[in-house]
Short mmCIF file of C-alpha atoms in Angstrom, two decimals:
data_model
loop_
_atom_site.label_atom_id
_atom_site.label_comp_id
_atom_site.label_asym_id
_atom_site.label_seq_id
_atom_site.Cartn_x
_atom_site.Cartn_y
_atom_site.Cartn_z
CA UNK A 101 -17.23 -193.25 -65.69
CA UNK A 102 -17.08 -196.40 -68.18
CA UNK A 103 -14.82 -196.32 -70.90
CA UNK A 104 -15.28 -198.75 -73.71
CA UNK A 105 -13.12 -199.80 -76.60
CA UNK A 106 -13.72 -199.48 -80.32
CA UNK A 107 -13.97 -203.30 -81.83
CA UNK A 108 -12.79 -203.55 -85.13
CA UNK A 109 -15.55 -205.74 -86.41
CA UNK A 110 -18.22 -202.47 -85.54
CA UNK A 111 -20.68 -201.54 -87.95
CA UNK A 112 -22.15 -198.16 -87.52
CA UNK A 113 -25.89 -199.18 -87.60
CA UNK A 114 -25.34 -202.04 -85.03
CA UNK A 115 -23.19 -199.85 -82.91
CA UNK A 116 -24.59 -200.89 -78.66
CA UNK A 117 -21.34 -198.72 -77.52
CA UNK A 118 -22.76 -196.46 -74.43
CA UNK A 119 -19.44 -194.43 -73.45
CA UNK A 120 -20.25 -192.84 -69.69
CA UNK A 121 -22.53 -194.09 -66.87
CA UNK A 122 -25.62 -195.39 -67.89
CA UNK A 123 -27.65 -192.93 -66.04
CA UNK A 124 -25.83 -190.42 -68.19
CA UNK A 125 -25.23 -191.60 -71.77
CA UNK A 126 -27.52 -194.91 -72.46
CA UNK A 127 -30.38 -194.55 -74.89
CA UNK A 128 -32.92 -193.12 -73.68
CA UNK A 129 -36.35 -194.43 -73.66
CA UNK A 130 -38.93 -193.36 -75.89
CA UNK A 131 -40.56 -190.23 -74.33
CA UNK A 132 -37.66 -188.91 -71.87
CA UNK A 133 -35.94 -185.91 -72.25
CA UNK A 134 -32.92 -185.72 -74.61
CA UNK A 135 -30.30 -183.19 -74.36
CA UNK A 136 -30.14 -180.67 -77.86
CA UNK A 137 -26.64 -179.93 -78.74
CA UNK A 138 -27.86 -176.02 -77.47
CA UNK A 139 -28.61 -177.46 -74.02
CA UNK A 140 -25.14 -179.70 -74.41
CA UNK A 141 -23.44 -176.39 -75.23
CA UNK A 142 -24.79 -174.55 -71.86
CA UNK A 143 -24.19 -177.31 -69.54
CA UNK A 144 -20.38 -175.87 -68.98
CA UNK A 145 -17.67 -175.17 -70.95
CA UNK A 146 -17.22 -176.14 -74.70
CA UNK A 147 -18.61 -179.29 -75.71
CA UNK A 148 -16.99 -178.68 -79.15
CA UNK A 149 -13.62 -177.26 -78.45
CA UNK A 150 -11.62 -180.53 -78.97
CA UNK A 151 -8.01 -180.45 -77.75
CA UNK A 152 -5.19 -181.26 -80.25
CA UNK A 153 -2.79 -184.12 -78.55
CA UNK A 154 1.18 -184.32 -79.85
CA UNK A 155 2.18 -187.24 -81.22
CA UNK A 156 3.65 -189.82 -79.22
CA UNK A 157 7.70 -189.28 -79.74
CA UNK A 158 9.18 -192.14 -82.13
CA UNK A 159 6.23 -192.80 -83.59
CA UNK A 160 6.35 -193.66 -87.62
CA UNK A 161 5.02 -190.51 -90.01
CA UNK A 162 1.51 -191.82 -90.71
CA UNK A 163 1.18 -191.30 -94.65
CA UNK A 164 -2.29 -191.16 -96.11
CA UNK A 165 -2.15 -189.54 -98.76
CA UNK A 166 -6.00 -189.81 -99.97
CA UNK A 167 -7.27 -188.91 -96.59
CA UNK A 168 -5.49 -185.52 -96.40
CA UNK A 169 -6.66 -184.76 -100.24
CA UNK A 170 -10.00 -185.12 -98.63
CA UNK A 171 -9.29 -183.40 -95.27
CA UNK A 172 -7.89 -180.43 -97.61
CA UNK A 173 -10.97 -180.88 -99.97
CA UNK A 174 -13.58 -180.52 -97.41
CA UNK A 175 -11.70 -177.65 -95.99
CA UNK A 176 -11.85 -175.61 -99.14
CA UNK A 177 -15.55 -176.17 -99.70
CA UNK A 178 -15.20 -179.34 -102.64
CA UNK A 179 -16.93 -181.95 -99.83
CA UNK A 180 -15.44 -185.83 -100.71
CA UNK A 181 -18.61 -186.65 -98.55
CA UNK A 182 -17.84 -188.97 -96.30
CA UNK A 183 -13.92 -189.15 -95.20
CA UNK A 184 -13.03 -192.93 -95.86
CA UNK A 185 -9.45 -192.67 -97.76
CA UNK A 186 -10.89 -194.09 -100.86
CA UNK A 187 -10.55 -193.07 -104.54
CA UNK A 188 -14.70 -193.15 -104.95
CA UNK A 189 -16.63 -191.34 -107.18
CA UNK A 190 -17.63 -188.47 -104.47
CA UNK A 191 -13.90 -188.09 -104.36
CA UNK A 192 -13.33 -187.84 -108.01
CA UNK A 193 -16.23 -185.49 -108.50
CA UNK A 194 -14.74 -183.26 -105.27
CA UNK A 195 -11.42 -183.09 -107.43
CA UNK A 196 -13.34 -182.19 -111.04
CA UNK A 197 -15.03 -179.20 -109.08
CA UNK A 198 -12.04 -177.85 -107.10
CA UNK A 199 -9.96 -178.21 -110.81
CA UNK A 200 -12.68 -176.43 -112.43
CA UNK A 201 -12.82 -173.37 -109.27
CA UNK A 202 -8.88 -173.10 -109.69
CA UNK A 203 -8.68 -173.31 -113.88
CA UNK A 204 -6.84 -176.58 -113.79
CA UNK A 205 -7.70 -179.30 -116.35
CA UNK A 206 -11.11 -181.33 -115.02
CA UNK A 207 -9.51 -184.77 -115.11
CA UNK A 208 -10.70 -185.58 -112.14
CA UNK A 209 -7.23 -187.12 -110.85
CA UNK A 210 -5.57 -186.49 -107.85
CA UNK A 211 -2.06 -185.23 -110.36
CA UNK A 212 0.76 -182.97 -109.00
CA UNK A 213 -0.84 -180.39 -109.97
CA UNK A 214 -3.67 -180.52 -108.22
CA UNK A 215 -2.62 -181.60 -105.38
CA UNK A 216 -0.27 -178.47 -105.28
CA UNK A 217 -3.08 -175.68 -105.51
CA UNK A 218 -4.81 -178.15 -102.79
CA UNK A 219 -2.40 -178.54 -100.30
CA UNK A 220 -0.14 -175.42 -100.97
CA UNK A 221 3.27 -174.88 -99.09
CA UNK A 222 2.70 -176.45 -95.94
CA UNK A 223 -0.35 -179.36 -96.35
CA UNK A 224 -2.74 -179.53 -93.68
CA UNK A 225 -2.37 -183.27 -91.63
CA UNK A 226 -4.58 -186.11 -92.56
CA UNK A 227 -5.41 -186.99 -89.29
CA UNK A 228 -4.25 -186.11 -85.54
CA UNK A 229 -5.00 -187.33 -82.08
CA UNK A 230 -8.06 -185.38 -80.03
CA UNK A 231 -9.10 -185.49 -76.40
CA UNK A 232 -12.69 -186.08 -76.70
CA UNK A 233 -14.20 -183.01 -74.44
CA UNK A 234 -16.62 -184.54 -71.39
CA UNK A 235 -19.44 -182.01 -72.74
CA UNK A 236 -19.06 -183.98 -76.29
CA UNK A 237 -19.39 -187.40 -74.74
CA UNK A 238 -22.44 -186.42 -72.51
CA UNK A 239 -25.71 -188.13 -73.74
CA UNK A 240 -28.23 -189.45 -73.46
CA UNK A 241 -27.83 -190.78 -76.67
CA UNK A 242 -31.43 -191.97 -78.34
CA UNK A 243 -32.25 -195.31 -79.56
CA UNK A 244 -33.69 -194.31 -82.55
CA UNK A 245 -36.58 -196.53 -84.27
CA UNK A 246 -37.00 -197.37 -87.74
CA UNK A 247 -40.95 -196.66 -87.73
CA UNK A 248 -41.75 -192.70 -88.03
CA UNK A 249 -44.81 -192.91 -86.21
CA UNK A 250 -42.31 -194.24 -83.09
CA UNK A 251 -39.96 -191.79 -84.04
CA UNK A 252 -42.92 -188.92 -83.68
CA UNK A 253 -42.71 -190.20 -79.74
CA UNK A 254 -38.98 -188.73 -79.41
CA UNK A 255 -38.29 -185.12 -77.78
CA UNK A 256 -34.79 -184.96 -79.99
CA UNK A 257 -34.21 -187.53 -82.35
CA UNK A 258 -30.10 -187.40 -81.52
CA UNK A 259 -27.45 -189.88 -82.35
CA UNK A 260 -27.33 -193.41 -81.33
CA UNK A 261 -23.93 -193.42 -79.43
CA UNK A 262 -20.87 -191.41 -78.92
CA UNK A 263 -19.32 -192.98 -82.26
CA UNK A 264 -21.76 -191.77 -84.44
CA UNK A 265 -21.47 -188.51 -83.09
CA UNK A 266 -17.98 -188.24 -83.31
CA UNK A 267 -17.90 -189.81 -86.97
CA UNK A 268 -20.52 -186.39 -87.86
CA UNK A 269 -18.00 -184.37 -85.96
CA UNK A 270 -14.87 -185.23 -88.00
CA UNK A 271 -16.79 -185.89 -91.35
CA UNK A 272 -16.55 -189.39 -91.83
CA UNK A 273 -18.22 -192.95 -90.91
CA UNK A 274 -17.66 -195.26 -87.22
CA UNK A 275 -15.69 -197.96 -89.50
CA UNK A 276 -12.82 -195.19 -90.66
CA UNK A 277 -12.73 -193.99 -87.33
CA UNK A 278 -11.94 -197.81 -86.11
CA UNK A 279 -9.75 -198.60 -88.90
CA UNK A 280 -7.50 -195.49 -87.68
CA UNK A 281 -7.41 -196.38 -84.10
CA UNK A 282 -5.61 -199.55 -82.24
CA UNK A 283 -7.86 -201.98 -81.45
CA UNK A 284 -7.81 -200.61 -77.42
CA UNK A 285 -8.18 -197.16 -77.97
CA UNK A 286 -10.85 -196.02 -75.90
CA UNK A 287 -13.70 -193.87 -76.20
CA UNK A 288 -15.41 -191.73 -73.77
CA UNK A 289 -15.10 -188.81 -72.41
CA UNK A 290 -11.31 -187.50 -71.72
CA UNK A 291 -9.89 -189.86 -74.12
CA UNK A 292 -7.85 -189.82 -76.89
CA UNK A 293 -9.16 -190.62 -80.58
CA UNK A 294 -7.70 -190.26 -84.01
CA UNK A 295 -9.93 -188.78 -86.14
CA UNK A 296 -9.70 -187.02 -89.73
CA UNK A 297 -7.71 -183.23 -89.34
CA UNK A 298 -11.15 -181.31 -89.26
CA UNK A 299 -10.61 -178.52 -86.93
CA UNK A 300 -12.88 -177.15 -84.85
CA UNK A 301 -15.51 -174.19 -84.86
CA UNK A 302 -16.95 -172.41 -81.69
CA UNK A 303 -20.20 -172.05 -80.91
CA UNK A 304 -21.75 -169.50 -83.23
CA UNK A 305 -23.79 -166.38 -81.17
CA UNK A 306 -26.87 -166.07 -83.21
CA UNK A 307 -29.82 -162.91 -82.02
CA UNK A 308 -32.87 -165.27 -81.78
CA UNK A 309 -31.10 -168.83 -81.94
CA UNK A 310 -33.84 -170.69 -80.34
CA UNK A 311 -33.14 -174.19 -82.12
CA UNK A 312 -29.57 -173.48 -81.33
CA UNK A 313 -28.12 -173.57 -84.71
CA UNK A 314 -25.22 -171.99 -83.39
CA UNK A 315 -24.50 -174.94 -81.50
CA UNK A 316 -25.47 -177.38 -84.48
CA UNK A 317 -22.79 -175.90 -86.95
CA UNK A 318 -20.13 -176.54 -84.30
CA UNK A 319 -21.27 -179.83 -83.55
CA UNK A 320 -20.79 -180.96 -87.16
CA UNK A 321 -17.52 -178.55 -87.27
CA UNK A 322 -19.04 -176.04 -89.83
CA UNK A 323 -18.56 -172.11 -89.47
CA UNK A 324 -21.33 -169.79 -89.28
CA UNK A 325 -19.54 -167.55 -91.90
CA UNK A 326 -19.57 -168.64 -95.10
CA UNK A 327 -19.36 -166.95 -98.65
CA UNK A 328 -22.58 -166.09 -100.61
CA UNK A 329 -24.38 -168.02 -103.09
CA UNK A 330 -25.98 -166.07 -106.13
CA UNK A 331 -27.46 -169.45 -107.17
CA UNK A 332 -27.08 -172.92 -107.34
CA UNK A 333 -27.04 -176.01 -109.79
CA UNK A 334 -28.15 -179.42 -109.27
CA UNK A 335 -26.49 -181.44 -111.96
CA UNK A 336 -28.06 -184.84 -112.01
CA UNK A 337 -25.53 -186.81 -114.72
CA UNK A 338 -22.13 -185.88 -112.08
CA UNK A 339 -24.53 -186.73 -108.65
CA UNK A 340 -23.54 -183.52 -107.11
CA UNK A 341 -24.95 -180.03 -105.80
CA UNK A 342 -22.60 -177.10 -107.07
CA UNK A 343 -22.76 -173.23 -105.76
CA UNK A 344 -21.91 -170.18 -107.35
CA UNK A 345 -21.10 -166.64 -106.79
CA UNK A 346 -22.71 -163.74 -109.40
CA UNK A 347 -19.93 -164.02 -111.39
CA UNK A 348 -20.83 -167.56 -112.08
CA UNK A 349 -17.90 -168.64 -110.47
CA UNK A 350 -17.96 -172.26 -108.69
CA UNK A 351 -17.56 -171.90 -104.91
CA UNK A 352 -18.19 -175.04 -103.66
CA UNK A 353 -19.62 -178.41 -104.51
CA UNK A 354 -21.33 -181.23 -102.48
CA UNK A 355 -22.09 -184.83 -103.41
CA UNK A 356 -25.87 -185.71 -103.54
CA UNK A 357 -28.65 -187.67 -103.75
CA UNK A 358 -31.54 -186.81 -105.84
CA UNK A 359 -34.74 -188.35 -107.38
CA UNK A 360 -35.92 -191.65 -108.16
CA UNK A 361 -38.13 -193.58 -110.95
CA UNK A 362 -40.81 -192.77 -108.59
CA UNK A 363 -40.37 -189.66 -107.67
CA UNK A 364 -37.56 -187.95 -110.73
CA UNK A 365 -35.53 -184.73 -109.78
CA UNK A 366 -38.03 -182.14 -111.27
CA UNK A 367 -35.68 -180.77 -113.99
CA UNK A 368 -36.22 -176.62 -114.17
CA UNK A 369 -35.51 -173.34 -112.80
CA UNK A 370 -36.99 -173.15 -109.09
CA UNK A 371 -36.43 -170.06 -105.95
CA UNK A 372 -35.47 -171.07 -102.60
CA UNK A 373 -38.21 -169.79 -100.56
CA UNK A 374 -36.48 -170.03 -97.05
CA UNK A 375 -34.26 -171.94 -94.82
CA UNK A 376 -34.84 -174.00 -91.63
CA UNK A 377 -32.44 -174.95 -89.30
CA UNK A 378 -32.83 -177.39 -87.12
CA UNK A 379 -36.82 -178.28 -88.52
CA UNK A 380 -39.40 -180.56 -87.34
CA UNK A 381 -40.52 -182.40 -89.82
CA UNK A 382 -44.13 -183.07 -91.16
CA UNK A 383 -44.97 -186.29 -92.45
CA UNK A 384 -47.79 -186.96 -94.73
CA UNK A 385 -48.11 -190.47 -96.01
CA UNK A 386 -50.27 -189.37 -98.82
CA UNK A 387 -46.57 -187.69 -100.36
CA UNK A 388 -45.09 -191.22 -100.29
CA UNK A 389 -45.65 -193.94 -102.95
CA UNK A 390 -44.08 -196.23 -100.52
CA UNK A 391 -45.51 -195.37 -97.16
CA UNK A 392 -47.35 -198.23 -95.22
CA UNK A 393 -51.02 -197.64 -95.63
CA UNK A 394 -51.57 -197.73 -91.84
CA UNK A 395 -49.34 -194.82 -91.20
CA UNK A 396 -50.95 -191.71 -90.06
CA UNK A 397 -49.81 -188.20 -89.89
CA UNK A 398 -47.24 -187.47 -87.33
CA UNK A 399 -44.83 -184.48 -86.43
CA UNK A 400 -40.96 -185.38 -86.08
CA UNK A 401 -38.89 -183.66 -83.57
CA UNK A 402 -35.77 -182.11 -84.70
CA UNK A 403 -32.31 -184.12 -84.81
CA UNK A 404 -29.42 -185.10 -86.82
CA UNK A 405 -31.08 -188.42 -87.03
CA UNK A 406 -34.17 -187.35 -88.44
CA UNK A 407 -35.57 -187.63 -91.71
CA UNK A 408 -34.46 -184.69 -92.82
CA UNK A 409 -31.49 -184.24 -91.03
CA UNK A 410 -30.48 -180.82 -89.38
CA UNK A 411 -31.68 -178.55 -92.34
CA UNK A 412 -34.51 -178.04 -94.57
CA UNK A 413 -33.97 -175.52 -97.72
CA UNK A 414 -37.65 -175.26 -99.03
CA UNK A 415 -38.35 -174.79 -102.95
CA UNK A 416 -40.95 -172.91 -105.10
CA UNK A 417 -41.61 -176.51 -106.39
CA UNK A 418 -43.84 -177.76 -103.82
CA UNK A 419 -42.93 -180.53 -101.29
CA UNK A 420 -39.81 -180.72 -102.69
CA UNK A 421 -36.39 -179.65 -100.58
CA UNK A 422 -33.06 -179.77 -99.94
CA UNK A 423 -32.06 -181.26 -97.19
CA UNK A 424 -29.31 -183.31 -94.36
CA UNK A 425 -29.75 -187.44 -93.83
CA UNK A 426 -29.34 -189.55 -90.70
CA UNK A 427 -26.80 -191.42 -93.35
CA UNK A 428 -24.86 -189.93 -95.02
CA UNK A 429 -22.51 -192.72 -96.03
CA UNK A 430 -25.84 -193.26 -98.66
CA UNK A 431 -25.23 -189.89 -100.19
CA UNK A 432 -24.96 -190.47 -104.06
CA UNK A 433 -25.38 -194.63 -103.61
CA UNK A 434 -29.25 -194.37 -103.15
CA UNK A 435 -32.18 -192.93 -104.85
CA UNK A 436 -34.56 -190.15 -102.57
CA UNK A 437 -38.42 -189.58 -102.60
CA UNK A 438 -37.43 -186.80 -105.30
CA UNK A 439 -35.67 -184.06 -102.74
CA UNK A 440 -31.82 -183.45 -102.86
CA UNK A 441 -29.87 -185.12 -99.73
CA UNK A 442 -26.81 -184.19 -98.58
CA UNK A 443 -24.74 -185.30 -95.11
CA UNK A 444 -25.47 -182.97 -92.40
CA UNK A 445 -22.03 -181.20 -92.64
CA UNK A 446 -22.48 -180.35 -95.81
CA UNK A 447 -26.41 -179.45 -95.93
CA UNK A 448 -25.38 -177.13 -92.85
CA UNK A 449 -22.61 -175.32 -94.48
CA UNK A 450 -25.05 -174.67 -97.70
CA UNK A 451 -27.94 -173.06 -95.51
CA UNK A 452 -25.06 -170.38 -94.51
CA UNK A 453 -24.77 -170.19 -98.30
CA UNK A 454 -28.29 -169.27 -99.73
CA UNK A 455 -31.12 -167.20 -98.55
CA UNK A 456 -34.37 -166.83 -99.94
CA UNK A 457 -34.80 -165.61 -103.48
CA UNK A 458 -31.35 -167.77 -104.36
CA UNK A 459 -32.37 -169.71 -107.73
CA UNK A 460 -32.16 -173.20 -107.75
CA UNK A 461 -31.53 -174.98 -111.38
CA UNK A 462 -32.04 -178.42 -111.92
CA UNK A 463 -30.43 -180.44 -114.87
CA UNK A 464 -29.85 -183.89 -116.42
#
């Protein structure tokens, strides 16, 4: 099988890496078959069980001290968003909410403090080396068009390449992945990758799992079981989505993106009215101010790289939802056609949050 090399000058949306043959793993043509993470899942073995490799002996202590606040962040529920090592604003609003959930002062810095109740008495790495599992690397990866009405054409709208899906796997973006690795580490199938410390989560047995969501959560690393939401709040002014428990106390926060001039973040009390994993999506031009006028109605095939990413969370308010992205380093940078966007990893682990009936409040 060809291996390739990650070049430090990649950009995730000009990424051409293909990582195994090409009748295996090169975009496939509009039309063709694509593999569903459940099919990826049954084709032998786990696809998401990635091996842990020691550190080579001698090697320096890596210290990155942002990137395992982050690591630790994500793994307690306060999502940083993207994994990059940066002081951002996702990062100082993941800090605020994990201060408020532990009754530490909201500064919103990463003090002693807080990075004590974080990390506790033996902190979690920031990163560590993986053997990339053949099942992961296994495409065929989908060269996914900009137009909708081409995308409508696709059986699975998947990811690009193997980079992509690794940088959904571990949280983070192809550039922190490249900035971690020597310029001739190599990617493919059997080899070795430093990635952020996000662990991994088997394949979750679900009665009736036809979209195989079971496979989905432990493709982006999220576990099936997760605590439950008696409602949630979407607070405009901090950009983020927060959940709580019926004692009103905050059990997790995600960064988001929500509304527009053209379409504002409809400020109120609405119901979640039901959850869909893995959705097709319906698109209506008529819903979009900014929609071509010769596009037509067209049904989009599930996929992490589909408009609406891996999960839908419908609303009493009509045609509005929460929902995943096919880029999630835009979460919180970018305005939406109204709904609330979150990565995929994150949008996943809120649909094992909330159910139907869960109230949904919306503020400035």
């Amino acid at each position: 099988m060809k291996i390739h090399l990650l070049a430090l000058t990649l950009l995730c949306t000009a990424c051409k890496v293909s990582v195994t043959d090409a009748n295996e793993s090169a975009p496939s043509p509009q039309g063709n078959a694509a593999q569903t993470p459940a099919q990826q899942a049954q084709a032998g073995g786990d696809p998401y069980a990635f091996t842990i490799v020691p550190e080579p002996q001698g090697a320096p202590a890596r210290v990155e001290a942002i990137l395992q606040a982050q690591v630790a962040l994500d793994r307690a529920g306060f999502s940083p968003g993207v994994i990059d090592g940066k002081e951002g604003m996702s990062f100082t609003a993941a800090l605020r909410g994990f201060q408020q959930s532990r009754g530490l002062p909201e500064s919103g810095k990463y003090d002693d403090a807080t990075a004590k109740a974080l990390l506790g008495s033996a902190p979690p790495p920031a990163t560590w080396l993986v053997k990339i599992p053949d099942g992961f690397a296994r495409g065929p990866f989908v060269d996914v068009p900009k137009d909708l009405g081409e995308q409508a054409k696709l059986p699975f709208i998947g990811y690009r390449n193997l980079l992509e899906k690794l940088a959904e796997r571990f949280h983070t973006k192809a550039e922190v992945l490249v900035a971690l690795n020597a310029p001739n580490t190599k990617v493919g199938p059997g080899a070795t990758i430093r990635v952020p410390a996000i662990g991994n989560q088997p394949v979750a047995k679900i009665d009736g799992d036809e979209r195989g969501w079971g496979a989905t959560l432990a493709s982006l690393a999220v576990a099936k079981e997760q605590p439950q939401a008696d409602h949630i709040i979407v607070d405009k002014s901090e950009g983020v989505l927060r959940v709580f428990d019926a004692q009103d106390k905050l059990m997790a926060q995600f960064p988001a993106t929500m509304g527009s001039q053209h379409d504002p973040l409809p400020i109120g009390t609405w119901e979640i009215k039901g959850v869909s994993r893995n959705p097709d999506f319906h698109y209506n031009p008529d819903l979009f101010w900014d929609a071509d006028a010769k596009d037509e109605k067209a049904l989009l095939k599930p996929g992490p790289n589909g408009p609406v990413g891996v999960v839908w969370i419908d609303l009493s308010k009509p045609h509005y939802g929460i929902h995943g992205t096919p880029e999630p380093r835009t979460i919180g940078r970018t305005e939406s056609h109204g709904c609330i966007r979150l990565t995929n990893w994150d949008a996943a682990r809120l649909a094992q949050m909330v159910k139907t009936g869960v109230k949904a409040i919306f503020q400035a």
